[in-house]
Amino acid sequence: MENTPLITNDTIVFGILALCLGFVFYTSSKTSGFWKSFYKIIPALLMCYLLPAIFTSAGVISDETSNLYFMASRYLLPASLVLMTLSLDLKAVFNLGPKALIMFLTGTLGIVIGGPIAILLIAAVSPETVGGVGPDAIWRGLATIAGSWIGGGANQAAMLEIFKYNPEKYGGMVLVDIVVANLWMAIILLGIGKNKAIDKWFRADDSAIEELKQKVIKFTESVTRNPSLTDLMIMLSIAFVTVGIAHWGADNISTYLNENVAAVQDKTSALASFGSQFFWMISIATLLGILLSFTKAKQYEGAGASKLGSVFIYVLVATIGMKMDLSKVLENPGLIVIGLVWITIHALLLIGVAKLIKAPFFFLAVGSQANVGGAASAPVVAAAFHPSLATVGVLLAVFGYVVGTYAALFCAYLMEIASTL
């Protein structure tokens, strides 16, 4: 059991994650000295992600022996989405314009063309790295990464079912997916700390984003009060009753579709992702949060609803950080290089289009994570700019589920062609 981490008890692991979060928030609150200078360079959110990754890399904890990410993504994520959506100004979100969707689709295109281009570039240097025949063909394995980076876990499973990649080698592709996607997320988080300078270089107009943020801030100030115990209990009730309803609805909808709709039952179908319980859970929780924003529940923003939601988001960030084992980066260097080239093409295309249409870095970051990170990461990145923006990340990520299988199929066919050239 050489790969067993030092600590496997989730109660203790959660304590370590809490220590990481407490350390980051304590040091980042310093108004002078070393830590003030440090956090000018490294965003606090990135540190909340990296510290658990360091513990994982050192063999102290491991996502493989922990259920904390499952807990955070299934319970805390939908709860945070509800709490951060209570103050939503839906009209202002729509006023953000088409740039968010353009950047999301650009990110999708970057994944679609990045795969085959990466194969062609690596093949010119190391043909054996992108070779293989039959079920061992590398392009078949890379198709599963395309599914994950455009849609999510359900789309990834669909690609594995469709292209029948060797299950014994599938773990290597999962490693590439996790390592490269998390490295890219770390870069995105680093960029958030410098988003003003990036926006200036893009010559971006972020007035619509600022208008949305200011509307929420103004509303919050108008209803702000010191939260009572009753306020806190009611907010938790709203959040987790909604989570319960979302899970109940998701279980029933996904079960019904999987049992009665042939296109969903067929794992090779582009509609198979609609059988995902996680997809429906996120969709229902977001929808209920939006509906609650039109009721008196919106007033609980004044008692700190979005702050409570942010607590849940940061716990999720810490559990995502647990997935990043830096010691595994060089375990399969050839495949890792393919992944790095692939994500670089995705990034360069996003940067080029953002520069062309003068899109704020917010749209680049969220558009990318809605693809590569999915519904678990996109709201985290969006909320890092402001809690009121979390819904934008969710909406784009849900859209990613819809187009994920179709785009991944197209990418896979292009990679098959590229591997034969």
XYZ file of C-alpha atoms in Angstrom:
421
model
C 0.000 0.000 0.000
C 2.823 2.387 -0.894
C 0.365 4.848 -2.412
C -1.745 5.076 0.749
C -1.537 8.620 2.164
C -0.446 9.305 5.718
C -3.977 10.416 6.692
C -7.108 8.697 5.369
C -9.630 9.739 8.020
C -11.814 12.374 6.341
C -12.507 14.125 9.635
C -8.788 14.812 10.005
C -8.393 15.632 6.302
C -11.199 18.167 6.579
C -9.375 19.694 9.539
C -6.245 20.051 7.387
C -8.238 21.735 4.629
C -9.806 24.057 7.209
C -6.304 24.877 8.476
C -5.220 25.736 4.922
C -8.212 28.023 4.404
C -7.812 29.668 7.800
C -4.100 30.276 7.182
C -4.756 31.857 3.774
C -7.538 34.129 4.991
C -5.566 35.170 8.098
C -2.396 36.013 6.198
C -4.234 37.663 3.288
C -5.980 39.993 5.755
C -2.644 41.550 6.749
C -2.412 45.176 5.633
C 1.373 45.459 5.758
C 4.572 43.464 5.602
C 5.496 40.325 3.695
C 2.013 38.881 3.298
C 0.606 42.056 1.773
C 3.344 41.949 -0.878
C 2.929 38.182 -1.336
C -0.789 38.357 -2.069
C -0.262 41.152 -4.557
C 1.487 38.496 -6.673
C -0.303 35.286 -5.666
C -4.111 35.547 -5.291
C -5.563 34.170 -2.067
C -7.908 31.903 -4.043
C -4.924 30.282 -5.763
C -3.310 29.603 -2.391
C -6.538 27.952 -1.167
C -6.096 25.615 -4.119
C -2.320 25.078 -3.940
C -1.888 24.342 -0.228
C -4.085 21.193 -0.332
C -2.256 20.216 -3.533
C 1.048 20.426 -1.649
C -0.303 18.176 1.117
C -1.485 15.709 -1.548
C 1.866 15.807 -3.367
C 3.684 15.169 -0.070
C 1.578 12.045 0.509
C -0.152 13.438 3.591
C -3.677 13.323 2.108
C -5.193 12.045 -1.125
C -8.363 12.609 -3.090
C -8.333 8.898 -3.952
C -9.036 7.905 -0.343
C -11.325 10.810 0.503
C -15.003 11.544 -0.082
C -14.661 15.240 0.651
C -14.753 16.357 -2.986
C -17.939 14.344 -3.502
C -19.444 15.975 -0.413
C -18.423 19.478 -1.478
C -19.522 19.107 -5.107
C -22.867 17.424 -4.316
C -23.879 19.309 -1.163
C -21.916 22.541 -0.798
C -21.702 23.524 -4.476
C -25.481 23.558 -5.133
C -26.026 25.223 -1.730
C -23.536 27.969 -2.625
C -25.172 28.481 -6.015
C -28.533 29.058 -4.333
C -27.134 31.467 -1.745
C -25.121 33.466 -4.295
C -28.046 33.593 -6.725
C -30.512 35.099 -4.234
C -29.285 38.620 -5.052
C -29.186 37.936 -8.795
C -30.199 40.705 -11.177
C -31.187 38.556 -14.157
C -31.663 41.527 -16.469
C -28.159 42.765 -15.690
C -26.752 39.272 -16.419
C -28.366 39.317 -19.859
C -27.017 42.833 -20.356
C -23.503 41.366 -20.236
C -24.033 40.804 -23.940
C -22.831 38.099 -26.326
C -19.123 38.186 -25.386
C -19.548 35.581 -22.649
C -21.064 33.115 -25.115
C -18.485 33.987 -27.790
C -15.626 33.266 -25.405
C -17.241 30.016 -24.270
C -17.628 28.840 -27.877
C -14.061 29.965 -28.591
C -12.916 27.796 -25.708
C -14.867 24.867 -27.141
C -13.304 25.441 -30.565
C -9.873 25.580 -28.933
C -10.409 22.103 -27.476
C -11.821 20.728 -30.736
C -8.910 21.864 -32.904
C -6.278 21.717 -30.170
C -6.407 17.918 -29.933
C -5.615 17.140 -33.578
C -3.047 19.956 -33.802
C -1.301 18.610 -30.681
C -1.178 15.137 -32.248
C 0.350 16.536 -35.453
C 2.966 18.565 -33.556
C 3.978 15.729 -31.198
C 3.994 13.204 -34.069
C 6.628 15.289 -35.844
C 8.959 14.845 -32.848
C 7.865 11.561 -31.265
C 5.542 9.469 -33.487
C 5.348 6.618 -30.976
C 3.799 8.942 -28.376
C 0.671 9.415 -30.505
C 0.630 5.941 -32.071
C -1.112 2.726 -31.126
C -3.605 0.583 -33.004
C -7.069 -0.733 -32.260
C -8.258 -0.133 -28.667
C -4.732 1.069 -27.776
C -4.803 3.959 -30.268
C -3.862 7.126 -28.393
C -6.466 9.207 -30.208
C -9.186 7.027 -28.697
C -7.943 7.817 -25.203
C -7.582 11.508 -26.018
C -11.234 11.487 -27.117
C -12.193 10.885 -23.480
C -10.221 13.987 -22.471
C -12.055 15.981 -25.149
C -15.346 14.845 -23.625
C -14.228 15.917 -20.163
C -12.821 19.276 -21.272
C -15.879 20.284 -23.267
C -18.716 18.780 -21.274
C -17.820 16.884 -18.128
C -17.744 13.437 -16.581
C -20.844 12.172 -18.409
C -19.442 13.258 -21.774
C -16.091 11.677 -20.908
C -17.818 8.368 -20.138
C -19.695 8.616 -23.427
C -16.439 8.999 -25.357
C -14.968 5.966 -23.598
C -18.057 3.956 -24.533
C -18.092 5.158 -28.136
C -14.403 4.717 -28.988
C -13.670 1.681 -26.775
C -10.246 2.797 -25.521
C -8.305 0.088 -23.665
C -9.643 0.224 -20.064
C -6.252 -0.869 -18.694
C -4.660 2.289 -20.109
C -7.552 4.627 -19.359
C -6.003 5.662 -16.045
C -3.207 7.410 -17.935
C -5.738 9.574 -19.748
C -7.499 10.413 -16.500
C -4.127 11.513 -15.105
C -3.544 13.829 -18.091
C -7.052 15.225 -17.692
C -6.576 15.993 -14.002
C -2.980 17.271 -14.140
C -3.322 19.532 -17.179
C -6.793 20.834 -16.312
C -5.701 21.706 -12.771
C -2.470 23.355 -13.929
C -4.544 25.479 -16.305
C -6.977 26.361 -13.525
C -4.024 27.484 -11.393
C -2.906 29.799 -14.211
C -6.464 31.153 -14.540
C -6.568 31.889 -10.809
C -3.179 33.596 -11.058
C -4.575 35.751 -13.861
C -7.538 36.826 -11.730
C -5.124 38.676 -9.464
C -3.922 40.638 -12.491
C -7.228 40.975 -14.332
C -7.141 44.781 -14.405
C -3.787 44.796 -16.206
C -4.969 42.042 -18.565
C -8.175 43.952 -19.352
C -6.093 47.028 -20.111
C -3.974 44.990 -22.553
C -7.133 43.569 -24.144
C -8.557 47.130 -24.268
C -11.637 45.496 -22.829
C -14.820 47.251 -21.815
C -15.899 45.732 -18.518
C -18.601 48.320 -17.820
C -21.438 45.766 -18.023
C -19.680 43.534 -15.481
C -19.023 46.495 -13.183
C -22.637 47.620 -13.555
C -23.848 44.181 -12.466
C -21.454 44.153 -9.511
C -22.439 47.680 -8.454
C -26.155 46.850 -8.651
C -25.645 43.909 -6.337
C -23.398 45.923 -4.003
C -25.953 48.760 -3.873
C -28.789 46.345 -3.156
C -26.726 44.582 -0.487
C -25.931 47.880 1.227
C -29.622 48.807 1.235
C -30.625 45.628 3.102
C -27.477 44.970 5.170
C -28.043 43.994 8.788
C -26.179 42.085 11.448
C -27.280 38.486 10.918
C -29.102 36.901 13.818
C -29.087 33.213 14.628
C -32.542 33.073 13.035
C -31.148 34.606 9.823
C -28.326 32.072 9.666
C -30.638 29.129 10.283
C -33.136 30.317 7.674
C -30.365 30.812 5.100
C -29.043 27.317 5.764
C -32.592 26.026 5.515
C -33.150 27.748 2.169
C -29.843 26.434 0.862
C -30.093 22.807 1.907
C -33.826 22.357 1.371
C -33.130 23.528 -2.161
C -30.217 21.089 -2.392
C -32.539 18.314 -1.246
C -35.146 19.255 -3.861
C -32.419 19.451 -6.529
C -31.150 15.968 -5.649
C -34.686 14.561 -5.519
C -35.529 16.046 -8.906
C -32.198 15.028 -10.412
C -32.523 11.440 -9.181
C -36.025 11.079 -10.606
C -35.339 12.815 -13.918
C -32.075 10.980 -14.608
C -33.605 7.637 -13.599
C -36.642 8.191 -15.806
C -34.549 9.229 -18.808
C -32.103 6.349 -18.363
C -34.930 3.833 -18.137
C -37.342 5.185 -20.754
C -35.495 7.241 -23.370
C -33.513 5.146 -25.830
C -31.184 7.986 -26.855
C -30.175 8.520 -23.214
C -29.844 4.779 -22.542
C -27.433 4.468 -25.471
C -24.060 5.492 -24.018
C -22.791 6.140 -27.543
C -25.516 8.720 -28.144
C -24.831 12.442 -28.040
C -27.839 12.730 -25.709
C -26.419 10.270 -23.152
C -25.147 13.131 -20.965
C -28.752 14.044 -20.144
C -28.819 10.922 -18.006
C -26.270 12.498 -15.646
C -27.618 13.096 -12.155
C -24.993 15.821 -11.576
C -26.153 17.754 -14.659
C -29.751 17.869 -13.435
C -28.748 18.622 -9.842
C -26.782 21.717 -10.880
C -29.482 22.808 -13.344
C -32.318 22.475 -10.810
C -30.385 24.168 -7.980
C -29.529 27.106 -10.262
C -33.108 27.397 -11.518
C -34.501 27.368 -7.966
C -31.967 29.995 -6.926
C -33.027 32.227 -9.814
C -36.710 31.789 -8.900
C -35.971 32.640 -5.250
C -34.278 35.860 -6.383
C -37.741 37.129 -7.331
C -39.087 36.524 -3.797
C -38.521 38.027 -0.351
C -35.716 35.496 0.097
C -33.602 38.027 -1.796
C -33.514 40.137 1.379
C -31.252 37.568 3.020
C -28.397 38.917 0.939
C -28.342 41.683 3.552
C -27.687 39.061 6.229
C -24.741 37.646 4.299
C -26.202 34.975 2.008
C -23.481 35.345 -0.629
C -20.760 35.362 2.072
C -22.100 32.065 3.425
C -22.187 30.740 -0.132
C -18.583 31.851 -0.585
C -17.567 29.801 2.472
C -18.951 26.715 0.751
C -17.178 27.644 -2.488
C -13.811 27.925 -0.736
C -14.272 24.509 0.855
C -14.954 23.188 -2.659
C -11.783 24.902 -3.927
C -9.742 23.165 -1.217
C -11.177 19.753 -2.158
C -10.422 20.444 -5.839
C -6.850 21.242 -4.795
C -6.628 17.777 -3.255
C -6.955 16.319 -6.753
C -3.689 17.888 -7.864
C -0.712 15.628 -7.134
C 2.299 17.566 -8.397
C 4.506 14.481 -8.042
C 2.592 12.745 -10.858
C 3.298 15.397 -13.478
C 6.222 13.431 -14.925
C 4.741 9.918 -14.589
C 3.747 9.824 -18.262
C 5.648 12.731 -19.833
C 4.620 12.030 -23.424
C 0.897 12.191 -22.725
C 1.357 15.141 -20.372
C 3.143 17.038 -23.162
C 0.236 16.327 -25.530
C -2.140 17.692 -22.911
C -0.016 20.778 -22.322
C 0.234 21.540 -26.058
C -3.505 20.972 -26.364
C -4.427 23.339 -23.527
C -1.914 25.918 -24.835
C -3.728 26.013 -28.185
C -7.005 26.441 -26.293
C -5.465 29.311 -24.295
C -3.878 31.066 -27.296
C -7.141 30.978 -29.242
C -9.000 32.444 -26.267
C -6.407 35.195 -25.861
C -6.501 36.007 -29.575
C -10.286 36.269 -29.720
C -10.457 38.210 -26.445
C -7.962 40.696 -27.861
C -9.920 40.892 -31.128
C -13.353 41.514 -29.592
C -11.958 43.382 -26.549
C -13.488 40.927 -24.105
C -12.705 41.268 -20.379
C -10.544 38.591 -18.776
C -13.624 37.527 -16.805
C -15.213 36.169 -19.982
C -11.994 34.399 -20.977
C -11.564 32.789 -17.558
C -15.168 31.688 -17.139
C -15.560 30.666 -20.791
C -12.501 28.458 -20.484
C -13.444 26.891 -17.149
C -17.017 26.253 -18.296
C -15.355 23.972 -20.847
C -12.313 22.513 -19.119
C -13.500 22.564 -15.518
C -17.269 22.212 -15.960
C -19.962 23.018 -13.428
C -17.689 22.405 -10.438
C -15.006 24.933 -11.469
C -16.742 27.595 -13.576
C -18.760 29.097 -10.689
C -15.625 29.091 -8.506
C -13.737 31.161 -11.062
C -16.723 33.440 -11.704
C -17.312 34.006 -7.984
C -13.639 34.938 -7.566
C -14.441 38.120 -9.495
C -17.631 38.694 -7.486
C -20.210 36.356 -5.889
C -22.954 37.865 -8.052
C -21.205 36.511 -11.151
C -21.264 32.834 -10.102
C -24.488 32.249 -12.044
C -22.765 33.230 -15.301
C -20.287 30.382 -14.791
C -23.067 27.909 -14.042
C -25.140 28.857 -17.082
C -22.160 28.451 -19.407
C -21.145 25.155 -17.792
C -24.668 23.768 -18.224
C -24.494 24.789 -21.868
C -21.208 22.873 -22.027
C -23.015 19.691 -21.003
C -25.405 20.166 -23.920
C -22.778 20.665 -26.636
C -20.063 18.545 -25.019
C -20.679 15.191 -26.658
C -21.256 16.606 -30.136
C -18.086 18.737 -30.020
C -16.039 15.918 -28.491
C -17.168 13.528 -31.226
C -16.036 15.985 -33.892
C -12.713 16.469 -32.079
C -12.203 12.691 -31.854
C -12.753 12.203 -35.578
C -10.272 15.006 -36.324
C -7.724 13.364 -33.996
C -8.232 10.021 -35.748
C -7.460 11.678 -39.076
C -4.458 13.534 -37.618
C -3.012 10.305 -36.194
C -2.978 8.677 -39.667
C -1.197 11.535 -41.440
